[in-house]
Coordinates of C-alpha atoms and ligand atoms in Angstrom, one line a residue:
Chain A
X15 CA 0.0 0.0 0.0
X16 CA 1.4 3.3 -1.0
X17 CA 1.4 5.6 2.0
X18 CA 1.3 8.8 0.0
X19 CA -1.9 7.8 -1.7
X20 CA -3.7 7.5 1.6
X21 CA -5.8 10.4 2.7
X22 CA -4.5 11.5 6.1
X23 CA -6.5 14.0 8.1
X24 CA -4.1 16.0 10.2
X25 CA -5.4 17.8 13.3
X26 CA -3.9 21.2 13.3
X27 CA -3.0 23.4 16.2
X28 CA -5.0 26.7 16.5
X29 CA -1.7 28.6 16.2
X30 CA -1.3 27.0 12.7
X31 CA -4.2 29.0 11.4
X32 CA -2.9 32.1 13.1
X33 CA 0.4 31.9 11.3
X34 CA -1.2 30.9 8.0
X35 CA -3.2 34.1 8.4
X36 CA -0.1 36.1 9.1
X37 CA 1.5 34.7 5.9
X38 CA -1.5 35.6 3.7
X39 CA -1.6 39.1 5.3
X40 CA 2.1 39.6 4.5
X41 CA 1.5 38.5 0.9
X42 CA -1.4 40.9 0.6
X43 CA 0.7 43.7 2.1
X44 CA 3.5 43.2 -0.4
X45 CA 1.1 43.1 -3.4
X46 CA -1.1 45.9 -2.1
X47 CA 1.9 48.1 -1.2
X48 CA 3.3 47.7 -4.7
X49 CA 0.0 48.5 -6.2
X50 CA -0.5 51.6 -4.1
X51 CA 3.0 52.8 -4.9
X52 CA 2.3 52.5 -8.6
X53 CA -0.8 54.6 -8.2
X54 CA 1.3 57.2 -6.4
X55 CA 3.4 57.6 -9.5
X56 CA 0.3 57.6 -11.7
X57 CA 1.2 54.4 -13.4
X58 CA -1.7 53.2 -15.5
X59 CA -2.1 49.4 -15.6
X60 CA -3.0 48.1 -19.0
X61 CA -3.2 44.4 -18.8
X62 CA -5.4 44.3 -21.9
X63 CA -2.4 45.3 -23.9
X64 CA -0.5 42.1 -23.0
X65 CA -2.3 39.3 -25.0
X66 CA -1.5 40.8 -28.4
X67 CA 2.2 40.0 -27.8
X68 CA 1.3 36.4 -27.4
X69 CA -1.1 35.9 -30.4
X70 CA -2.4 38.5 -32.8
X71 CA -5.2 38.1 -35.3
X72 CA -3.8 39.3 -38.6
X73 CA -5.6 40.0 -41.8
X74 CA -4.1 38.3 -44.9
X75 CA -5.2 40.1 -48.1
X76 CA -4.7 39.5 -51.8
X77 CA -5.1 42.7 -53.9
X78 CA -5.1 43.4 -57.6
X79 CA -2.4 45.6 -59.0
X80 CA -3.8 46.0 -62.6
X81 CA -7.1 47.2 -64.0
X82 CA -9.1 44.5 -65.8
X83 CA -11.8 41.9 -65.6
X84 CA -11.8 38.6 -63.7
X85 CA -11.4 36.3 -66.5
X86 CA -11.3 33.0 -64.7
X87 CA -11.1 31.4 -61.3
X88 CA -8.9 28.4 -61.6
X89 CA -8.6 25.5 -59.2
X90 CA -5.7 23.2 -59.8
X91 CA -4.7 20.5 -57.3
X92 CA -6.6 22.3 -54.5
X93 CA -4.9 25.6 -55.1
X94 CA -7.2 28.5 -56.2
X95 CA -6.0 31.3 -58.4
X96 CA -7.7 34.4 -59.8
X97 CA -6.9 35.3 -63.4
X98 CA -7.3 39.1 -64.2
X99 CA -7.2 40.1 -67.8
X100 CA -6.5 43.8 -68.5
X101 CA -6.5 45.6 -71.9
X102 CA -3.1 44.2 -72.9
X103 CA -1.9 42.5 -69.8
X104 CA -2.8 39.5 -67.7
X105 CA -2.1 38.7 -64.0
X106 CA -2.6 35.5 -62.0
X107 CA -3.1 35.8 -58.2
X108 CA -2.7 32.8 -56.0
X109 CA -5.4 32.9 -53.3
X110 CA -4.1 30.4 -50.8
X111 CA -6.4 29.9 -47.9
X112 CA -8.2 33.2 -48.3
X113 CA -11.9 33.5 -49.1
X114 CA -12.7 34.9 -52.5
X115 CA -14.2 38.5 -52.6
X116 CA -14.7 38.6 -56.4
X117 CA -16.6 36.5 -59.0
X118 CA -15.9 35.8 -62.7
X119 CA -16.7 38.8 -64.8
X120 CA -16.2 41.4 -62.1
X121 CA -14.2 44.5 -63.0
X122 CA -11.3 45.3 -60.7
X123 CA -9.0 48.3 -60.2
X124 CA -5.5 48.3 -58.8
X125 CA -5.7 47.9 -55.0
X126 CA -9.0 46.2 -55.1
X127 CA -9.5 43.3 -52.7
X128 CA -9.6 39.9 -54.4
X129 CA -9.5 37.6 -51.4
X130 CA -8.9 37.8 -47.7
X131 CA -8.8 35.8 -44.5
X132 CA -7.7 36.3 -40.9
X133 CA -4.9 34.3 -39.4
X134 CA -3.7 33.8 -35.9
X135 CA -0.1 34.8 -35.6
X136 CA 2.3 34.2 -32.8
X137 CA 3.3 37.4 -31.1
X138 CA 6.8 38.4 -30.2
X139 CA 6.6 37.2 -26.6
X140 CA 5.4 33.8 -27.8
X141 CA 8.3 33.6 -30.3
X142 CA 10.7 34.6 -27.5
X143 CA 9.3 32.0 -25.2
X144 CA 9.6 29.4 -27.9
X145 CA 13.2 30.4 -28.7
X146 CA 14.1 30.2 -25.0
X147 CA 12.6 26.8 -24.8
X148 CA 14.3 25.6 -27.9
X149 CA 17.7 26.9 -26.9
X150 CA 17.4 25.5 -23.4
X151 CA 16.3 22.0 -24.5
X152 CA 19.1 21.7 -27.1
X153 CA 21.7 23.1 -24.7
X154 CA 20.5 20.7 -21.9
X155 CA 20.7 17.7 -24.3
X156 CA 24.3 18.6 -25.4
X157 CA 25.1 19.5 -21.7
X158 CA 24.1 16.0 -20.6
X159 CA 26.3 14.3 -23.3
X160 CA 29.3 16.6 -22.6
X161 CA 28.8 16.2 -18.8
X162 CA 28.6 12.5 -18.8
X163 CA 31.7 12.1 -21.0
X164 CA 33.7 14.6 -19.1
X165 CA 32.5 13.3 -15.7
X166 CA 33.7 9.8 -16.6
X167 CA 36.9 11.1 -18.1
X168 CA 37.5 13.0 -14.9
X169 CA 37.6 9.7 -13.0
X170 CA 39.8 8.0 -15.5
X171 CA 43.4 7.0 -14.5
X172 CA 44.6 8.1 -18.0
X173 CA 46.3 11.5 -17.5
X174 CA 45.3 12.8 -21.0
X175 CA 41.6 12.2 -20.3
X176 CA 41.7 13.2 -16.6
X177 CA 43.7 16.4 -17.1
X178 CA 41.7 17.5 -20.2
X179 CA 38.5 17.0 -18.2
X180 CA 39.9 18.9 -15.2
X181 CA 41.2 21.8 -17.3
X182 CA 37.8 22.1 -19.1
X183 CA 35.9 22.0 -15.8
X184 CA 38.1 24.6 -14.1
X185 CA 38.1 27.0 -17.0
X186 CA 34.3 27.0 -17.3
X187 CA 33.6 27.2 -13.6
X188 CA 36.2 29.9 -13.1
X189 CA 34.8 32.6 -15.5
X190 CA 31.5 34.4 -15.8
X191 CA 29.0 32.9 -18.3
X192 CA 28.5 36.4 -19.8
X193 CA 32.2 36.5 -20.7
X194 CA 32.0 33.0 -22.1
X195 CA 29.0 34.0 -24.3
X196 CA 31.0 36.9 -25.6
X197 CA 34.0 34.6 -26.4
X198 CA 31.7 32.1 -28.2
X199 CA 30.1 34.8 -30.3
X200 CA 32.8 37.4 -30.9
X201 CA 35.8 35.2 -30.9
X202 CA 34.8 31.7 -32.0
X203 CA 31.9 33.0 -34.0
X204 CA 34.1 35.5 -36.0
X205 CA 36.7 32.8 -36.5
X206 CA 34.4 30.1 -37.7
X207 CA 32.2 32.3 -39.9
X208 CA 35.2 34.1 -41.5
X209 CA 36.8 30.7 -42.2
X210 CA 33.6 29.4 -43.6
X211 CA 33.2 32.5 -45.8
X212 CA 36.7 32.0 -47.2
X213 CA 35.6 28.5 -48.2
X214 CA 32.4 29.9 -49.7
X215 CA 30.3 27.9 -47.3
X216 CA 27.2 29.4 -45.5
X217 CA 27.3 31.1 -42.1
X218 CA 26.5 29.6 -38.7
X219 CA 23.7 31.6 -37.1
X220 CA 24.2 33.3 -33.7
X221 CA 21.8 30.9 -32.0
X222 CA 24.2 28.0 -32.4
X223 CA 27.0 30.0 -30.6
X224 CA 24.5 30.7 -27.9
X225 CA 23.6 27.0 -27.6
X226 CA 27.3 26.2 -27.6
X227 CA 28.1 28.5 -24.7
X228 CA 25.2 27.3 -22.6
X229 CA 25.9 23.6 -23.3
X230 CA 29.6 23.8 -22.5
X231 CA 28.8 25.9 -19.4
X232 CA 26.2 23.4 -18.2
X233 CA 28.5 20.5 -19.2
X234 CA 31.2 21.4 -16.8
X235 CA 28.7 21.4 -13.9
X236 CA 27.0 18.3 -15.0
X237 CA 30.4 16.6 -15.2
X238 CA 31.0 17.4 -11.5
X239 CA 27.5 16.1 -10.6
X240 CA 28.1 12.9 -12.6
X241 CA 31.5 12.4 -11.0
X242 CA 30.1 12.8 -7.5
X243 CA 27.3 10.5 -8.4
X244 CA 29.6 7.7 -9.6
X245 CA 31.9 8.2 -6.6
X246 CA 29.0 7.8 -4.3
X247 CA 28.4 4.3 -5.5
X248 CA 30.2 1.9 -3.2
X249 CA 33.4 0.3 -4.5
X250 CA 32.0 -3.1 -3.8
X251 CA 29.6 -2.7 -6.7
X252 CA 32.4 -2.3 -9.2
X253 CA 34.4 -5.1 -7.6
X254 CA 31.4 -7.5 -7.7
X255 CA 30.7 -6.7 -11.4
X256 CA 34.4 -7.0 -12.4
X257 CA 34.8 -10.2 -10.4
X258 CA 32.1 -11.7 -12.6
X259 CA 34.1 -10.9 -15.7
X260 CA 32.4 -7.8 -16.8
X261 CA 34.6 -5.3 -18.5
X262 CA 34.8 -1.6 -17.6
X263 CA 32.0 -0.5 -20.0
X264 CA 29.7 -3.4 -19.1
X265 CA 30.2 -2.6 -15.4
X266 CA 29.5 1.1 -16.0
X267 CA 26.4 0.6 -18.2
X268 CA 24.8 -2.2 -16.2
X269 CA 25.8 -1.6 -12.6
X270 CA 27.3 1.8 -11.8
X271 CA 25.5 4.3 -14.1
X272 CA 21.9 3.0 -13.4
X273 CA 22.5 3.4 -9.6
X274 CA 24.4 6.8 -10.0
X275 CA 21.6 8.1 -12.2
X276 CA 19.0 8.1 -9.4
X277 CA 21.3 10.2 -7.2
X278 CA 22.2 12.5 -10.0
X279 CA 18.7 13.6 -10.9
X280 CA 18.0 16.1 -8.1
X281 CA 21.2 18.1 -8.6
X282 CA 20.8 17.8 -12.4
X283 CA 17.4 19.4 -12.1
X284 CA 18.8 22.4 -10.3
X285 CA 21.5 22.7 -12.9
X286 CA 19.0 22.7 -15.8
X287 CA 16.8 25.2 -14.1
X288 CA 19.8 27.5 -13.8
X289 CA 20.5 26.9 -17.5
X290 CA 16.9 28.0 -18.5
X291 CA 17.4 31.2 -16.5
X292 CA 20.9 31.8 -17.8
X293 CA 19.6 31.6 -21.4
X294 CA 18.3 35.2 -20.6
X295 CA 21.8 36.4 -21.1
X296 CA 21.8 35.4 -24.8
X297 CA 20.0 38.6 -25.6
X298 CA 23.4 40.3 -25.7
X299 CA 24.4 38.4 -28.9
X300 CA 21.2 39.3 -30.7
X301 CA 19.3 36.2 -29.9
X302 CA 15.7 37.3 -29.4
X303 CA 14.8 34.9 -26.5
X304 CA 12.2 35.7 -23.9
X305 CA 14.1 38.5 -22.1
X306 CA 15.2 40.3 -25.2
X307 CA 11.7 40.0 -26.7
X308 CA 10.3 41.5 -23.5
X309 CA 12.8 44.3 -23.6
X310 CA 11.8 45.0 -27.2
X311 CA 8.1 45.1 -26.6
X312 CA 8.4 47.1 -23.4
X313 CA 9.7 50.1 -25.4
X314 CA 6.5 50.4 -27.5
X315 CA 3.9 48.8 -25.2
X316 CA 3.1 51.5 -22.7
X317 CA 2.9 48.6 -20.2
X318 CA 6.4 47.9 -18.9
X319 CA 5.4 46.7 -15.4
X320 CA 2.9 44.2 -16.7
X321 CA 5.3 42.8 -19.3
X322 CA 8.2 42.3 -16.9
X323 CA 5.9 40.5 -14.5
X324 CA 4.7 38.3 -17.4
X325 CA 8.2 37.6 -18.4
X326 CA 9.1 36.4 -14.9
X327 CA 6.0 34.2 -14.7
X328 CA 6.8 32.6 -18.1
X329 CA 10.3 31.7 -16.8
X330 CA 8.7 30.3 -13.7
X331 CA 6.3 28.2 -15.8
X332 CA 9.3 26.7 -17.8
X333 CA 11.4 26.0 -14.7
X334 CA 8.5 24.6 -12.8
X335 CA 7.5 22.3 -15.6
X336 CA 11.1 21.0 -15.9
X337 CA 11.3 20.4 -12.2
X338 CA 8.0 18.5 -12.2
X339 CA 9.2 16.4 -15.1
X340 CA 12.4 15.5 -13.4
X341 CA 10.6 14.7 -10.1
X342 CA 8.4 12.3 -12.1
X343 CA 11.4 10.7 -13.7
X344 CA 13.0 10.3 -10.3
X345 CA 9.9 8.6 -8.9
X346 CA 9.7 6.3 -11.9
X347 CA 13.4 5.3 -11.4
X348 CA 12.8 4.6 -7.7
X349 CA 9.9 2.3 -8.4
X350 CA 11.7 0.3 -11.0
Chain B
X24 CA 44.6 -24.9 -10.7
X25 CA 46.0 -22.0 -8.7
X26 CA 49.7 -21.5 -8.5
X27 CA 51.0 -18.5 -6.6
X28 CA 54.8 -17.9 -6.7
X29 CA 56.5 -15.5 -4.4
X30 CA 54.1 -12.6 -4.6
X31 CA 54.5 -9.4 -2.8
X32 CA 51.8 -6.7 -2.3
X33 CA 52.5 -3.4 -0.6
X34 CA 50.0 -0.6 -0.2
X35 CA 51.3 3.0 -0.1
X36 CA 48.1 4.8 0.6
X37 CA 47.2 6.0 3.2
X38 CA 50.5 4.7 4.6
X39 CA 53.0 2.0 3.6
X40 CA 51.6 -1.5 4.5
X41 CA 53.3 -4.7 3.4
X42 CA 50.1 -6.7 3.0
X43 CA 51.7 -9.8 1.3
X44 CA 55.4 -10.7 1.7
X45 CA 56.8 -13.5 -0.5
X46 CA 53.7 -15.6 -0.5
X47 CA 53.7 -18.9 -2.4
X48 CA 50.9 -21.5 -2.5
X49 CA 49.3 -24.0 -4.8
X50 CA 45.8 -25.4 -5.0
X51 CA 44.8 -28.4 -7.0
X52 CA 41.5 -28.8 -8.8
X53 CA 38.8 -30.0 -6.4
X54 CA 40.7 -29.0 -3.3
X55 CA 39.2 -27.0 -0.5
X56 CA 41.7 -24.7 1.2
X57 CA 40.9 -22.6 4.2
X58 CA 43.0 -19.5 5.0
X59 CA 43.0 -18.4 8.6
X60 CA 44.8 -15.7 10.4
X61 CA 44.3 -12.6 12.5
X62 CA 42.6 -9.5 11.1
X63 CA 44.9 -7.5 8.9
X64 CA 47.2 -10.6 8.2
X65 CA 46.5 -10.3 4.4
X66 CA 43.9 -13.0 3.8
X67 CA 41.6 -10.8 1.8
X68 CA 44.5 -9.2 -0.1
X69 CA 45.7 -12.7 -1.1
X70 CA 42.2 -13.7 -2.3
X71 CA 41.8 -10.4 -4.2
X72 CA 45.2 -10.9 -5.9
X73 CA 43.9 -14.2 -7.3
X74 CA 41.4 -12.4 -9.6
X75 CA 43.5 -9.3 -9.9
X76 CA 41.1 -7.0 -7.9
X77 CA 44.4 -6.1 -6.4
X78 CA 47.5 -6.4 -8.6
X79 CA 50.5 -8.1 -6.9
X80 CA 53.7 -6.0 -7.1
X81 CA 56.0 -8.9 -7.7
X82 CA 55.9 -12.6 -8.4
X83 CA 53.7 -14.8 -10.6
X84 CA 50.1 -16.0 -10.3
X85 CA 48.9 -18.8 -12.6
X86 CA 45.2 -19.6 -12.8
X87 CA 44.6 -22.8 -14.7
X88 CA 48.0 -22.3 -16.3
X89 CA 47.4 -18.6 -17.4
X90 CA 49.7 -16.0 -16.0
X91 CA 47.3 -13.4 -14.8
X92 CA 49.9 -10.7 -14.1
X93 CA 50.9 -10.8 -17.7
X94 CA 49.7 -7.6 -19.4
X95 CA 48.6 -9.5 -22.5
X96 CA 46.2 -11.7 -20.5
X97 CA 42.5 -10.8 -20.9
X98 CA 41.7 -10.6 -17.2
X99 CA 37.9 -10.6 -17.8
X100 CA 38.1 -14.1 -19.3
X101 CA 40.0 -15.3 -16.2
X102 CA 37.6 -13.6 -13.8
X103 CA 34.6 -15.2 -15.5
X104 CA 36.2 -18.5 -14.3
X105 CA 36.9 -17.3 -10.8
X106 CA 33.8 -16.7 -8.7
X107 CA 34.1 -14.5 -5.7
X108 CA 31.8 -14.0 -2.7
X109 CA 32.4 -10.9 -0.6
X110 CA 32.0 -10.3 3.1
X111 CA 29.5 -7.5 2.4
X112 CA 27.5 -9.4 -0.3
X113 CA 27.7 -6.6 -2.9
X114 CA 24.5 -7.5 -4.6
X115 CA 23.3 -5.0 -7.2
X116 CA 20.6 -3.1 -5.3
X117 CA 18.8 -1.8 -8.5
X118 CA 18.2 -5.3 -9.8
X119 CA 15.9 -8.1 -8.6
X120 CA 17.3 -11.3 -7.2
X121 CA 16.7 -13.0 -10.6
X122 CA 18.4 -10.1 -12.6
X123 CA 21.4 -10.2 -10.2
X124 CA 22.0 -13.8 -11.2
X125 CA 21.2 -13.5 -14.9
X126 CA 23.1 -10.2 -15.6
X127 CA 26.7 -11.5 -15.9
X128 CA 25.5 -14.7 -17.6
X129 CA 23.9 -12.5 -20.3
X130 CA 26.6 -9.8 -20.8
X131 CA 29.7 -11.9 -20.1
X132 CA 28.7 -15.5 -21.1
X133 CA 26.2 -14.2 -23.8
X134 CA 23.6 -16.7 -22.8
X135 CA 20.0 -16.3 -24.0
X136 CA 17.4 -15.0 -21.6
X137 CA 15.8 -18.4 -21.3
X138 CA 19.1 -20.2 -20.6
X139 CA 20.2 -17.6 -18.0
X140 CA 16.8 -17.8 -16.4
X141 CA 16.8 -21.6 -16.2
X142 CA 20.3 -21.6 -14.7
X143 CA 19.3 -18.9 -12.1
X144 CA 16.2 -20.9 -11.1
X145 CA 18.2 -24.1 -10.6
X146 CA 20.7 -22.3 -8.4
X147 CA 18.1 -20.4 -6.4
X148 CA 16.5 -23.8 -5.7
X149 CA 19.9 -25.1 -4.6
X150 CA 20.5 -22.2 -2.2
X151 CA 16.9 -22.3 -1.0
X152 CA 15.4 -19.0 -2.0
X153 CA 13.3 -19.9 -5.0
X154 CA 10.3 -17.9 -3.8
X155 CA 12.1 -14.5 -3.8
X156 CA 13.1 -14.2 -7.4
X157 CA 11.4 -10.8 -8.1
X158 CA 12.4 -9.2 -4.8
X159 CA 15.1 -6.5 -4.5
X160 CA 18.1 -7.3 -2.4
X161 CA 17.2 -4.8 0.4
X162 CA 14.1 -6.8 1.2
X163 CA 16.2 -9.9 2.0
X164 CA 17.9 -10.8 5.3
X165 CA 21.7 -10.9 5.3
X166 CA 21.8 -14.6 5.1
X167 CA 19.5 -14.6 2.1
X168 CA 21.5 -11.9 0.4
X169 CA 24.7 -13.9 0.8
X170 CA 23.0 -17.0 -0.6
X171 CA 22.0 -15.0 -3.6
X172 CA 25.5 -13.7 -4.0
X173 CA 26.8 -17.3 -4.0
X174 CA 24.2 -18.2 -6.6
X175 CA 25.3 -15.2 -8.7
X176 CA 28.9 -16.4 -8.6
X177 CA 28.0 -20.0 -9.3
X178 CA 25.8 -19.0 -12.3
X179 CA 29.0 -18.3 -14.3
X180 CA 30.0 -22.0 -13.7
X181 CA 33.4 -20.9 -12.4
X182 CA 36.3 -23.3 -12.0
X183 CA 37.4 -21.7 -8.8
X184 CA 35.3 -20.1 -6.0
X185 CA 36.8 -17.6 -3.6
X186 CA 34.9 -16.9 -0.3
X187 CA 36.2 -13.9 1.7
X188 CA 34.7 -14.3 5.2
X189 CA 31.2 -14.9 3.8
X190 CA 29.6 -15.1 7.2
X191 CA 31.4 -12.5 9.2
X192 CA 28.9 -9.7 8.4
X193 CA 25.9 -11.9 9.4
X194 CA 23.9 -12.2 12.6
X195 CA 24.8 -15.5 14.3
X196 CA 21.4 -17.1 13.6
X197 CA 22.0 -16.7 9.8
X198 CA 25.5 -18.1 9.7
X199 CA 24.2 -21.7 9.6
X200 CA 22.1 -21.2 6.4
X201 CA 25.1 -19.9 4.5
X202 CA 27.5 -22.5 5.7
X203 CA 24.9 -25.2 4.7
X204 CA 25.0 -23.9 1.2
X205 CA 28.8 -23.9 1.2
X206 CA 28.9 -27.5 2.5
X207 CA 26.8 -28.6 -0.4
X208 CA 29.5 -27.3 -2.7
X209 CA 32.5 -28.9 -1.0
X210 CA 33.3 -32.5 -0.6
X211 CA 35.2 -31.8 2.6
X212 CA 35.0 -28.9 5.0
X213 CA 38.8 -28.4 4.3
X214 CA 41.5 -30.5 2.8
X215 CA 44.1 -28.1 3.9
X216 CA 44.5 -25.1 6.2
X217 CA 46.9 -22.2 5.6
X218 CA 47.7 -19.9 8.5
X219 CA 48.8 -16.4 7.7
X220 CA 50.2 -13.7 9.9
X221 CA 51.6 -10.3 8.9
X222 CA 51.5 -10.9 5.2
X223 CA 53.2 -14.3 5.3
X224 CA 52.2 -17.9 5.3
X225 CA 53.4 -19.2 8.6
X226 CA 52.1 -22.8 8.6
X227 CA 50.3 -25.1 6.3
X228 CA 48.7 -28.5 6.9
X229 CA 45.7 -30.7 7.3
X230 CA 43.0 -29.6 9.7
X231 CA 44.0 -32.4 12.1
X232 CA 47.6 -31.2 12.1
X233 CA 46.5 -27.7 13.0
X234 CA 44.1 -28.5 15.8
X235 CA 46.1 -31.3 17.4
X236 CA 49.8 -30.2 17.2
X237 CA 50.6 -27.0 15.4
X238 CA 54.3 -26.4 15.2
X239 CA 54.7 -22.6 15.0
X240 CA 54.4 -20.4 18.1
X241 CA 52.3 -17.8 16.3
X242 CA 49.9 -20.5 15.2
X243 CA 49.6 -21.8 18.7
X244 CA 48.9 -18.4 20.1
X245 CA 46.3 -17.6 17.4
X246 CA 44.5 -20.9 17.9
X247 CA 44.5 -20.6 21.7
X248 CA 42.8 -17.2 21.3
X249 CA 40.0 -18.3 19.0
X250 CA 39.3 -21.8 20.4
Ligands
LIG417 N1 43.0 -1.0 -0.5 C1 43.9 -0.9 0.5 N2 44.6 0.2 0.7 C2 45.5 0.3 1.8 N3 45.7 -0.7 2.6 C3 45.1 -1.8 2.5 C4 44.1 -2.0 1.5 N4 43.6 -3.2 1.6 C5 44.2 -3.8 2.7 N5 45.1 -3.0 3.2 C6 45.9 -3.3 4.4 O1 46.6 -4.5 4.1 C7 46.7 -5.3 5.3 C8 46.0 -6.6 5.0 O2 44.6 -6.4 4.9 P1 43.6 -7.6 4.6 O3 44.1 -8.4 3.4 O4 42.3 -7.0 4.4 O5 43.6 -8.5 5.9 P2 42.6 -9.6 6.4 O6 41.6 -9.8 5.3 O7 43.5 -10.7 6.7 O8 42.0 -9.0 7.6 C9 46.0 -4.5 6.4 O9 47.0 -3.8 7.1 C10 45.2 -3.5 5.6 O10 45.1 -2.3 6.4
LIG418 MG1 39.6 -9.6 5.2

């Protein structure tokens, strides 16, 4: 019987309700105080302006640019097109998903509406959120790979592997992420893209240097977490596995890593939550992630307070989801 | 089967300890040899050198004719033929009893799932815990865990079995069940006894010799303390 699934009715002390009340009062005081202060400086709250930065309803229009008569409305393979015949010219307009506003035989002038439809478009904040999510997920995946390899190399008795791992870890942990991002973009980025240009090959977009900086940064911390996790597994486990004839890799894969993995998950969760928050620094290399997107809309929105709060809440939603996901994974591993 | 010639083992960390000093011994196939001696005399170190969990600094060790200290020897092949049972069981806590016993059969011996399973069931029957195959080690008593550990080693069908104080971590009432399993494996309780002290083999002989008239003074002292 799972104890956590049982309903337990806890009898609470009267003082519990008193202090719970104090907590709620404090919360209300902070929020109310903030609100009153904004009234004091005549700040006008415009929450209604926020949703447009998530999705906007945009009108898509197809207009004529010649004078003439609608000669035909063709449908070929599901795609509709309007053919307009002028005095000595002819134009074909692809309609796409839009609804027709003209019929065969109508006379149209330049600028006249041929077809139109409204489309939901992601707003700039939505795009920023998506970019933050994308960059974070890719960086986390690479960070895991780099971290596991480095963590295991760090424990190797081979000096080349061990010292390389140690140097990498110390370099990364000893300098600010902001500086590392600059180095990735302005040093490595310039080098790589100039070399590529000399070869006549296309350029690497800024986002990949951003992902690179976050992944190598997280990788160093993941390596230390992995190392500690492996070292926390008792030596007897390795000895038992090796005494049965398993080689180093079989022992790692079947015995050590599965056990280490459970202990690694909670600190890894913390590291990945940091990574999501650290991705906000990527704005400085022109990656329009959530923070940069917010900064951009704030300038034109007339609602800076609302937008910064929304920005914080969105980060919270991302980190909270990730932490729930990893807690679920941890429980799953404990059961199996 | 086992031929140990003049091996030395010195530990330098945390401080210099000469754990084995010029040890030589030979064990024939089918023989049961018991190594006794005070704590810290090098019994475990000797056993661990036999499957190279510790590497002897000097000398030669031949297992079934193979020089295991030779760099060209594939030690994993040798280890598969040498089963070891540890004082602290060292079962894999993330695997069920059944998986503990089938794991090495599958990854090292490359046996099929069915074959490994059948072997495990036969051995669990032999050690008397057939009803616990899907249980995790932490739900077993110490005696049961050690019996699973013995089955895990036997599943590889080793030519040699090494037991390093397999009952010393057990509560007294569980020692019997593990010894019963070990008696099933051995024709005799012991063909030969080796007494070690301070990293050296001090005296060697039949059990009768030891308990009736040991020669060496250190042996006499040790036996008088434990008997
Ligand atoms: N891994 C090790 N590192 C350092 N010293 C060790 C190690 N293993 C054993 N020793 C030392 O070697 C000596 C012999 O130990 P051991 O073989 O375990 O004795 P026994 O099993 O007879 O009690 C002891 O002094 C012990 O402290
Ligand atoms: Mg010992």
